């Protein structure tokens, strides 16, 4: 999908709210409708548009409930400045980016003297190259994050998005199952199952104050 089409699709507030929900875990239409306070018919219309664009996919469970989830990772960059306006979309890189730098070091010198035109042009080109390499590096990092989350989900035999949300909730200190449920919007039994698995792996532990990272 072209970046302009993606930008237009995501310009709708309710579609962004739906995607924010689906980033946590799969939802079915009634859940989305209740969570957002939007009518089921409108939710279905938004989901159909997101599905047609390839951003969302669906599956039907044993009770014939249709669950929706985010289909793939897409990065959308928008630049607005006095000298440039543009949008570009890209998918995470699974291979290591081919950049000129292994490490990045930037010197910020506020006392720099005025330079001649050739020096200014050279610096401008260097910064444009750096901007391109940073974008590639960011895509690679996002690709690795996706791979690691999927691997973590497979190891723990549960939804990687749910695991990530639970781990984030545990990072702030002791917290109860009910509090995690309220914070991330997931069912208590699901959270309890994830916590038990994390405890078995030695990642989380429970005391009188609640659950926390080991």
Short mmCIF file of C-alpha atoms in Angstrom, two decimals:
data_model
loop_
_atom_site.label_atom_id
_atom_site.label_comp_id
_atom_site.label_asym_id
_atom_site.label_seq_id
_atom_site.Cartn_x
_atom_site.Cartn_y
_atom_site.Cartn_z
CA UNK A 1 0.00 0.00 0.00
CA UNK A 2 1.28 3.46 -0.89
CA UNK A 3 2.12 5.76 2.00
CA UNK A 4 -0.50 8.34 0.93
CA UNK A 5 -3.24 5.69 1.01
CA UNK A 6 -2.05 4.41 4.39
CA UNK A 7 -1.97 7.93 5.79
CA UNK A 8 -5.51 8.54 4.55
CA UNK A 9 -6.72 5.25 6.04
CA UNK A 10 -5.20 6.02 9.43
CA UNK A 11 -6.56 9.56 9.40
CA UNK A 12 -9.76 8.22 10.94
CA UNK A 13 -9.72 8.41 14.74
CA UNK A 14 -11.79 5.27 15.31
CA UNK A 15 -9.57 3.18 13.03
CA UNK A 16 -6.55 4.25 15.05
CA UNK A 17 -8.41 3.37 18.26
CA UNK A 18 -9.27 -0.05 16.84
CA UNK A 19 -5.64 -0.71 15.90
CA UNK A 20 -4.53 0.39 19.37
CA UNK A 21 -6.85 -2.24 20.84
CA UNK A 22 -5.73 -4.95 18.42
CA UNK A 23 -2.10 -4.26 19.27
CA UNK A 24 -2.88 -5.74 22.71
CA UNK A 25 -4.60 -8.96 21.60
CA UNK A 26 -7.22 -10.27 19.12
CA UNK A 27 -10.74 -8.88 19.63
CA UNK A 28 -14.13 -9.72 18.19
CA UNK A 29 -16.59 -7.08 16.99
CA UNK A 30 -18.75 -6.87 20.12
CA UNK A 31 -15.68 -6.43 22.34
CA UNK A 32 -14.37 -3.63 20.13
CA UNK A 33 -17.79 -1.97 20.05
CA UNK A 34 -18.12 -2.08 23.85
CA UNK A 35 -14.55 -0.92 24.49
CA UNK A 36 -14.76 2.06 22.14
CA UNK A 37 -18.43 2.96 22.50
CA UNK A 38 -18.89 2.67 18.73
CA UNK A 39 -21.78 0.82 17.09
CA UNK A 40 -21.07 -2.70 15.75
CA UNK A 41 -22.01 -1.70 12.20
CA UNK A 42 -19.45 1.13 12.20
CA UNK A 43 -16.82 -1.18 13.72
CA UNK A 44 -17.41 -3.77 10.99
CA UNK A 45 -17.07 -1.07 8.33
CA UNK A 46 -13.73 0.08 9.75
CA UNK A 47 -12.47 -3.50 10.09
CA UNK A 48 -13.39 -4.28 6.49
CA UNK A 49 -11.36 -1.28 5.30
CA UNK A 50 -8.39 -2.25 7.46
CA UNK A 51 -8.63 -5.87 6.30
CA UNK A 52 -8.81 -4.83 2.64
CA UNK A 53 -5.63 -2.80 3.17
CA UNK A 54 -3.86 -5.84 4.61
CA UNK A 55 -3.40 -4.28 8.05
CA UNK A 56 -5.88 -6.55 9.81
CA UNK A 57 -6.72 -10.25 9.48
CA UNK A 58 -9.46 -12.41 10.98
CA UNK A 59 -10.05 -15.96 12.18
CA UNK A 60 -13.15 -17.78 13.47
CA UNK A 61 -13.02 -19.77 16.72
CA UNK A 62 -14.92 -22.93 17.70
CA UNK A 63 -17.92 -20.87 18.77
CA UNK A 64 -17.95 -19.16 15.38
CA UNK A 65 -16.84 -15.85 16.81
CA UNK A 66 -14.74 -13.87 14.39
CA UNK A 67 -11.57 -12.49 15.97
CA UNK A 68 -9.55 -9.68 14.39
CA UNK A 69 -5.84 -9.04 14.86
CA UNK A 70 -3.12 -6.92 13.27
CA UNK A 71 -1.76 -8.78 10.25
CA UNK A 72 1.71 -7.32 9.84
CA UNK A 73 4.20 -4.72 10.99
CA UNK A 74 4.23 -1.53 8.93
CA UNK A 75 6.26 1.60 9.63
CA UNK A 76 4.86 4.95 8.49
CA UNK A 77 7.11 8.02 8.57
CA UNK A 78 5.76 11.53 8.02
CA UNK A 79 8.02 14.55 7.62
CA UNK A 80 6.73 18.12 7.82
CA UNK A 81 9.26 20.95 7.73
CA UNK A 82 9.76 24.35 6.04
CA UNK A 83 11.78 22.51 3.38
CA UNK A 84 10.06 19.18 3.00
CA UNK A 85 6.76 17.37 3.25
CA UNK A 86 6.47 13.67 2.66
CA UNK A 87 5.30 10.31 3.92
CA UNK A 88 6.84 6.90 3.40
CA UNK A 89 5.82 3.45 4.55
CA UNK A 90 8.09 0.46 4.95
CA UNK A 91 8.18 -3.03 6.42
CA UNK A 92 10.72 -4.09 9.06
CA UNK A 93 14.02 -5.44 7.75
CA UNK A 94 14.82 -9.01 8.76
CA UNK A 95 18.38 -8.73 7.44
CA UNK A 96 21.05 -6.51 8.94
CA UNK A 97 21.02 -3.03 7.33
CA UNK A 98 23.87 -2.25 4.95
CA UNK A 99 25.09 1.01 6.44
CA UNK A 100 28.46 2.69 6.59
CA UNK A 101 28.46 2.93 10.39
CA UNK A 102 28.85 0.24 13.04
CA UNK A 103 28.48 2.81 15.83
CA UNK A 104 26.96 6.29 15.87
CA UNK A 105 28.53 9.31 17.55
CA UNK A 106 27.17 12.83 17.11
CA UNK A 107 29.01 15.95 18.24
CA UNK A 108 26.79 18.87 19.21
CA UNK A 109 28.90 22.04 19.06
CA UNK A 110 26.91 25.22 19.63
CA UNK A 111 30.03 27.41 19.15
CA UNK A 112 30.63 26.30 15.54
CA UNK A 113 31.98 29.08 13.34
CA UNK A 114 30.33 30.08 10.09
CA UNK A 115 31.44 27.80 7.25
CA UNK A 116 31.69 28.37 3.53
CA UNK A 117 29.11 27.07 1.05
CA UNK A 118 31.05 23.92 0.16
CA UNK A 119 31.39 22.91 3.80
CA UNK A 120 27.69 23.52 4.37
CA UNK A 121 26.75 21.37 1.37
CA UNK A 122 29.09 18.58 2.51
CA UNK A 123 27.59 18.64 6.01
CA UNK A 124 24.09 18.63 4.55
CA UNK A 125 24.88 15.54 2.46
CA UNK A 126 26.41 13.76 5.46
CA UNK A 127 23.30 14.43 7.55
CA UNK A 128 21.01 13.26 4.74
CA UNK A 129 23.02 10.00 4.56
CA UNK A 130 22.81 9.68 8.34
CA UNK A 131 19.04 10.19 8.22
CA UNK A 132 18.71 7.41 5.63
CA UNK A 133 20.87 5.03 7.66
CA UNK A 134 18.95 5.78 10.85
CA UNK A 135 15.71 4.92 9.07
CA UNK A 136 17.18 1.60 7.88
CA UNK A 137 18.52 0.85 11.36
CA UNK A 138 15.14 1.61 12.90
CA UNK A 139 13.45 -0.81 10.49
CA UNK A 140 15.99 -3.51 11.39
CA UNK A 141 15.44 -2.97 15.13
CA UNK A 142 11.67 -3.24 14.66
CA UNK A 143 12.15 -6.44 12.67
CA UNK A 144 14.28 -7.93 15.46
CA UNK A 145 11.74 -6.86 18.09
CA UNK A 146 9.00 -8.63 16.14
CA UNK A 147 11.11 -11.79 15.82
CA UNK A 148 11.98 -11.84 19.52
CA UNK A 149 8.37 -11.28 20.57
CA UNK A 150 7.25 -14.12 18.34
CA UNK A 151 9.99 -16.37 19.74
CA UNK A 152 9.01 -15.43 23.30
CA UNK A 153 5.36 -16.21 22.54
CA UNK A 154 6.29 -19.60 21.05
CA UNK A 155 8.52 -20.45 24.03
CA UNK A 156 5.79 -19.57 26.53
CA UNK A 157 3.09 -21.02 24.25
CA UNK A 158 0.90 -17.93 24.41
CA UNK A 159 0.12 -14.71 22.53
CA UNK A 160 3.36 -12.65 22.36
CA UNK A 161 1.37 -9.40 22.56
CA UNK A 162 -0.23 -10.50 25.82
CA UNK A 163 3.14 -11.59 27.22
CA UNK A 164 4.66 -8.22 26.30
CA UNK A 165 1.81 -6.31 27.94
CA UNK A 166 2.04 -8.39 31.13
CA UNK A 167 5.83 -7.93 31.32
CA UNK A 168 5.41 -4.17 30.88
CA UNK A 169 2.87 -4.11 33.72
CA UNK A 170 5.25 -6.06 35.98
CA UNK A 171 8.13 -3.67 35.28
CA UNK A 172 6.74 -1.02 37.65
CA UNK A 173 6.79 -3.26 40.72
CA UNK A 174 4.33 -5.50 42.57
CA UNK A 175 0.90 -5.58 40.95
CA UNK A 176 -2.17 -7.77 41.33
CA UNK A 177 -3.78 -9.86 38.61
CA UNK A 178 -6.89 -7.65 38.78
CA UNK A 179 -4.80 -4.51 38.33
CA UNK A 180 -2.99 -6.00 35.33
CA UNK A 181 -6.35 -6.99 33.85
CA UNK A 182 -7.64 -3.44 34.19
CA UNK A 183 -4.42 -1.91 32.86
CA UNK A 184 -4.09 -3.97 29.69
CA UNK A 185 -7.75 -4.87 29.11
CA UNK A 186 -7.33 -8.66 29.14
CA UNK A 187 -9.32 -11.34 30.96
CA UNK A 188 -8.11 -12.37 34.42
CA UNK A 189 -7.79 -16.11 33.54
CA UNK A 190 -5.59 -15.26 30.53
CA UNK A 191 -3.32 -13.10 32.67
CA UNK A 192 -3.15 -15.72 35.43
CA UNK A 193 -2.08 -18.35 32.88
CA UNK A 194 0.69 -16.09 31.53
CA UNK A 195 1.91 -15.28 35.06
CA UNK A 196 2.05 -18.96 35.98
CA UNK A 197 4.11 -19.66 32.88
CA UNK A 198 6.44 -16.74 33.64
CA UNK A 199 6.82 -18.07 37.18
CA UNK A 200 7.75 -21.52 35.86
CA UNK A 201 10.43 -19.91 33.69
CA UNK A 202 11.77 -17.95 36.68
CA UNK A 203 10.83 -14.61 35.11
CA UNK A 204 8.13 -13.54 37.58
CA UNK A 205 7.30 -14.26 41.19
CA UNK A 206 4.45 -13.61 43.59
CA UNK A 207 4.40 -12.33 47.18
CA UNK A 208 1.83 -10.72 49.48
CA UNK A 209 1.99 -7.46 47.48
CA UNK A 210 1.30 -9.11 44.15
CA UNK A 211 3.29 -10.18 41.10
CA UNK A 212 6.65 -8.74 40.04
CA UNK A 213 9.68 -9.56 37.93
CA UNK A 214 12.12 -11.96 39.59
#
